Tab-separated table of C-alpha atoms in Angstrom:
chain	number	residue	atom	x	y	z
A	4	UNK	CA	-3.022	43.607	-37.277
A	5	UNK	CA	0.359	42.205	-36.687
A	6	UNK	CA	3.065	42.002	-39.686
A	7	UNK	CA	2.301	40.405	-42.388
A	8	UNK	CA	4.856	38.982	-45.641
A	9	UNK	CA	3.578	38.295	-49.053
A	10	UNK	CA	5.561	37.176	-51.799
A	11	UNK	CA	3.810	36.981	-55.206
A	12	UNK	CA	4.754	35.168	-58.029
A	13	UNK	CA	4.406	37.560	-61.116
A	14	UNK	CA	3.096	34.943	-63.857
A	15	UNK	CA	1.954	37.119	-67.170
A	16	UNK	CA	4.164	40.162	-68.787
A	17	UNK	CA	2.288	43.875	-68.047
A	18	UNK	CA	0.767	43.470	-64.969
A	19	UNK	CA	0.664	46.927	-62.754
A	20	UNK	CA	2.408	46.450	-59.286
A	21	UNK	CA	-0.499	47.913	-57.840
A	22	UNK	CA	-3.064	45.273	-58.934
A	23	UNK	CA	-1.366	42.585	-57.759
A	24	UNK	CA	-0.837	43.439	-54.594
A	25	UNK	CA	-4.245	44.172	-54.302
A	26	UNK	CA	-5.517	40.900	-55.623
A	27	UNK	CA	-2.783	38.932	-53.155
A	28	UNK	CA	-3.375	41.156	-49.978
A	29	UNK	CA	-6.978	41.980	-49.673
A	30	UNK	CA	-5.025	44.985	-48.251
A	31	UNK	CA	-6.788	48.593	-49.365
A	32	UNK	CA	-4.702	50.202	-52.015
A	33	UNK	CA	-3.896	53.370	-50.137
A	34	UNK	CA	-2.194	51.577	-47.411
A	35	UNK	CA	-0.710	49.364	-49.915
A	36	UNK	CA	1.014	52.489	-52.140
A	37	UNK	CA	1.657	54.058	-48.614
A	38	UNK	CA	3.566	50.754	-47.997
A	39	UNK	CA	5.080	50.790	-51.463
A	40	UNK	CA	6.418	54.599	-50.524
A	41	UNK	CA	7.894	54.228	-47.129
A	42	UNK	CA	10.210	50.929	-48.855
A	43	UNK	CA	8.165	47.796	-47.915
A	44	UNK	CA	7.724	46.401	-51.330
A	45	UNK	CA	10.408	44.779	-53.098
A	46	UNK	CA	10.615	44.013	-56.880
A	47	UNK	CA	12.723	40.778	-57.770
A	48	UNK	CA	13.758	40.629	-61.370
A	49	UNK	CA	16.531	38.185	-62.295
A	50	UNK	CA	18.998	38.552	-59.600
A	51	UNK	CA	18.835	41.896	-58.782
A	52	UNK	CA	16.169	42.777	-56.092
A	53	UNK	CA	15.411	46.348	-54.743
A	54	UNK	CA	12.814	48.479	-53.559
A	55	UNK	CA	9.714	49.323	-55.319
A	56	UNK	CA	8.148	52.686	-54.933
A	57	UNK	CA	6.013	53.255	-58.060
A	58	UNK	CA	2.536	51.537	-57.780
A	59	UNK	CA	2.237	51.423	-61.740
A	60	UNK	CA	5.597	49.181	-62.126
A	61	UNK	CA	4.777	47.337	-65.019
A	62	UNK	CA	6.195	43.559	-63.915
A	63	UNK	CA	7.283	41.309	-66.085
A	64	UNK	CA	6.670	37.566	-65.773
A	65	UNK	CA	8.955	35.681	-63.843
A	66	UNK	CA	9.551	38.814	-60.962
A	67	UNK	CA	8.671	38.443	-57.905
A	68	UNK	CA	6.732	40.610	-55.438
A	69	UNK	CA	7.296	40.688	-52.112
A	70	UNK	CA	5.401	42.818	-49.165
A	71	UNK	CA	7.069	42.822	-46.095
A	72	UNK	CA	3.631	44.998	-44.084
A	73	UNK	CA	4.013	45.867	-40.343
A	74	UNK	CA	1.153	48.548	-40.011
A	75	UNK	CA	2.593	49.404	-35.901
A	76	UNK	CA	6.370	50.309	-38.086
A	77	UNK	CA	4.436	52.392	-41.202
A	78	UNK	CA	2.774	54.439	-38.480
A	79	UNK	CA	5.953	55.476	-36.822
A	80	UNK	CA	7.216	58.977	-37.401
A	81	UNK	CA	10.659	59.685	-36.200
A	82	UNK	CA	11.998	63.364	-35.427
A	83	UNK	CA	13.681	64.294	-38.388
A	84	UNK	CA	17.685	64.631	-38.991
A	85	UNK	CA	19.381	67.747	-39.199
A	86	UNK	CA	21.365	68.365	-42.385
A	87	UNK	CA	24.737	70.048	-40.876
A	88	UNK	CA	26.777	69.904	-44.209
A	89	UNK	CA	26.182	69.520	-48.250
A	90	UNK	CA	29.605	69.258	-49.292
A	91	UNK	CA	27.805	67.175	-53.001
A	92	UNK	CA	29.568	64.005	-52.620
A	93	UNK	CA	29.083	63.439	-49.005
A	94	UNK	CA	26.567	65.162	-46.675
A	95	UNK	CA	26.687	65.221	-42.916
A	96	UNK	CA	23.572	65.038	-40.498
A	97	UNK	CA	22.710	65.232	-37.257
A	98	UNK	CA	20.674	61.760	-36.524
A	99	UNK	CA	17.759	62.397	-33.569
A	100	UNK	CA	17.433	59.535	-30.739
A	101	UNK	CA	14.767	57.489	-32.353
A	102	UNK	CA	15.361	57.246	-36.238
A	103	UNK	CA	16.983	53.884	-37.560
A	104	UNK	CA	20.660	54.849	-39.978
A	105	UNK	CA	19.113	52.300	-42.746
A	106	UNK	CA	15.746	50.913	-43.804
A	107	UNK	CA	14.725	47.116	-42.695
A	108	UNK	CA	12.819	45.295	-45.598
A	109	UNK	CA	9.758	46.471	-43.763
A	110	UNK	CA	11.017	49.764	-44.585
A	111	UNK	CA	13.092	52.956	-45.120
A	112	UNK	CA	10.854	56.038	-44.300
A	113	UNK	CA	12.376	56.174	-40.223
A	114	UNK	CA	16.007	55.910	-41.940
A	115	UNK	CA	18.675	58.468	-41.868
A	116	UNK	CA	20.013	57.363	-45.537
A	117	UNK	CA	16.471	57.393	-47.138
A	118	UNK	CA	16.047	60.683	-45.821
A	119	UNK	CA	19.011	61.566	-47.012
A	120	UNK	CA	18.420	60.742	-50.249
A	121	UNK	CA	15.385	62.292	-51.155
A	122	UNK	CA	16.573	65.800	-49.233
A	123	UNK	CA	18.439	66.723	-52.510
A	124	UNK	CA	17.067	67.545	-55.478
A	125	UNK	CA	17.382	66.179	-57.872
A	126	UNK	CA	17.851	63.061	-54.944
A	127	UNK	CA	20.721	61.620	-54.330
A	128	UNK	CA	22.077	58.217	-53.461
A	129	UNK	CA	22.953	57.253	-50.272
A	130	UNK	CA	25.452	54.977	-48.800
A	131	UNK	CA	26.322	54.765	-45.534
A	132	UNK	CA	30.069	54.656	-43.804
A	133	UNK	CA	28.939	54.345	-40.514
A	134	UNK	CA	25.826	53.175	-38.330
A	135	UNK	CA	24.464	54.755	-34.911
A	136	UNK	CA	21.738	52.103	-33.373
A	137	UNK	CA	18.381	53.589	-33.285
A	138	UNK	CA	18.803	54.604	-29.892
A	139	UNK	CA	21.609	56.988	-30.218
A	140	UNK	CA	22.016	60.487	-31.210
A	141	UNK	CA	24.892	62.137	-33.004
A	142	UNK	CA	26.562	62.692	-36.634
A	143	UNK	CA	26.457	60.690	-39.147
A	144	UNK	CA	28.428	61.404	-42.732
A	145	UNK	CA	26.663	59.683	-45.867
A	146	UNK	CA	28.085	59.344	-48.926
A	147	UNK	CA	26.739	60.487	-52.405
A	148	UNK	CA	29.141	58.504	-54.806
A	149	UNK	CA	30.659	54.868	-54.678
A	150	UNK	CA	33.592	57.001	-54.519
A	151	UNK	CA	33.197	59.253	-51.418
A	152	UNK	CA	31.627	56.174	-49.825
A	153	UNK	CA	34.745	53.794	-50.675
A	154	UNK	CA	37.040	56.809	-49.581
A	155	UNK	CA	35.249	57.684	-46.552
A	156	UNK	CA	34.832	54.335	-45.349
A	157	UNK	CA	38.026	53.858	-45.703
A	158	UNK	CA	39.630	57.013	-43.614
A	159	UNK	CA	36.926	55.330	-41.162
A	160	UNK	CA	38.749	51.934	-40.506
A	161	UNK	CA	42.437	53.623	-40.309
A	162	UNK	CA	43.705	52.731	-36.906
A	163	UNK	CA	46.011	56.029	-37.260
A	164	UNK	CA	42.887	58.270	-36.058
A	165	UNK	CA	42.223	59.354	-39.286
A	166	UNK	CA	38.599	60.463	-38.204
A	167	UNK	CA	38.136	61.034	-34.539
A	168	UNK	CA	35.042	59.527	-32.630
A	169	UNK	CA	34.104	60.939	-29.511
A	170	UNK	CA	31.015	58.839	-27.544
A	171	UNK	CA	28.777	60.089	-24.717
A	172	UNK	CA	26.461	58.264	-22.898
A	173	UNK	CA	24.111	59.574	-20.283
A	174	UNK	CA	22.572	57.123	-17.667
A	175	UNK	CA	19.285	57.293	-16.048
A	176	UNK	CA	18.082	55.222	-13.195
């Protein structure tokens, strides 16, 4: 099965998330609340639209639904990070070759800031100063407050070498 997108229409008030994407996707509902876990169902309610990761959501009419399902990404299991540092409002992690920094809309579970964010408890928000593509390997800060992430981000563009980066690449072939 190749990837799929759905986007549903919620038209009547208490309607569980879980049912209707059942009803729209003919998909089974454990791969559907295995979808809805690892961040590939979004919840659209006025303007604000974000993930949806609790199967009984009671929707509201007028939100909108949307499955983004790619079964070959859901199955993918990167190595996991290393947490190097908890210093509360930023953490730093070591990022294996392989995992993603952030989530696509066909999901979060193979991202460095989702895993980041449920490594805490009680979990923690994530926001990320800085990417490394999916590819790379190497350590990555994430910030636990708007204000550690504005901060950080911003020692991060100083051209004064506020924060120094350091980049390796090894060549085969």
């Amino acid at each position: 099965m190749s990837a799929q997108t759905f986007h549903i229409a919620v038209a009547s008030t208490n309607q569980r998330a879980i049912d209707l994407l059942v009803e729209h996707t003919a998909l089974p509902k454990q791969r559907l609340k295995d979808a809805m876990n690892k961040g590939a169902v979004w919840l659209l309610r006025g303007n604000h639209e974000q993930r949806l990761r609790r199967a009984t959501k009671t929707l509201l009419a007028g939100d909108r639904l949307s499955l983004y399902y790619d079964p070959a990404l859901l199955q993918l299991e990167p190595p996991p990070p290393t947490l190097i540092a908890d210093e509360r409002d930023y953490s730093v992690w070591y990022k294996p070759a392989g995992m993603l920094a952030q989530g696509t809309q066909y999901g979060d579970h193979c991202a460095l800031l989702r895993w980041s964010e449920t490594a805490f408890t009680p979990a923690r928000t994530g926001f990320l100063v800085h990417r490394l593509d999916r590819e790379a390997e190497g350590l990555m800060v994430i910030a636990h407050s708007p204000r550690a992430a504005r901060a950080l981000s911003l020692l991060w563009q100083q051209t004064e070498k506020a924060i120094e980066k350091i980049y390796t690449v090894t060549v085969e072939g």
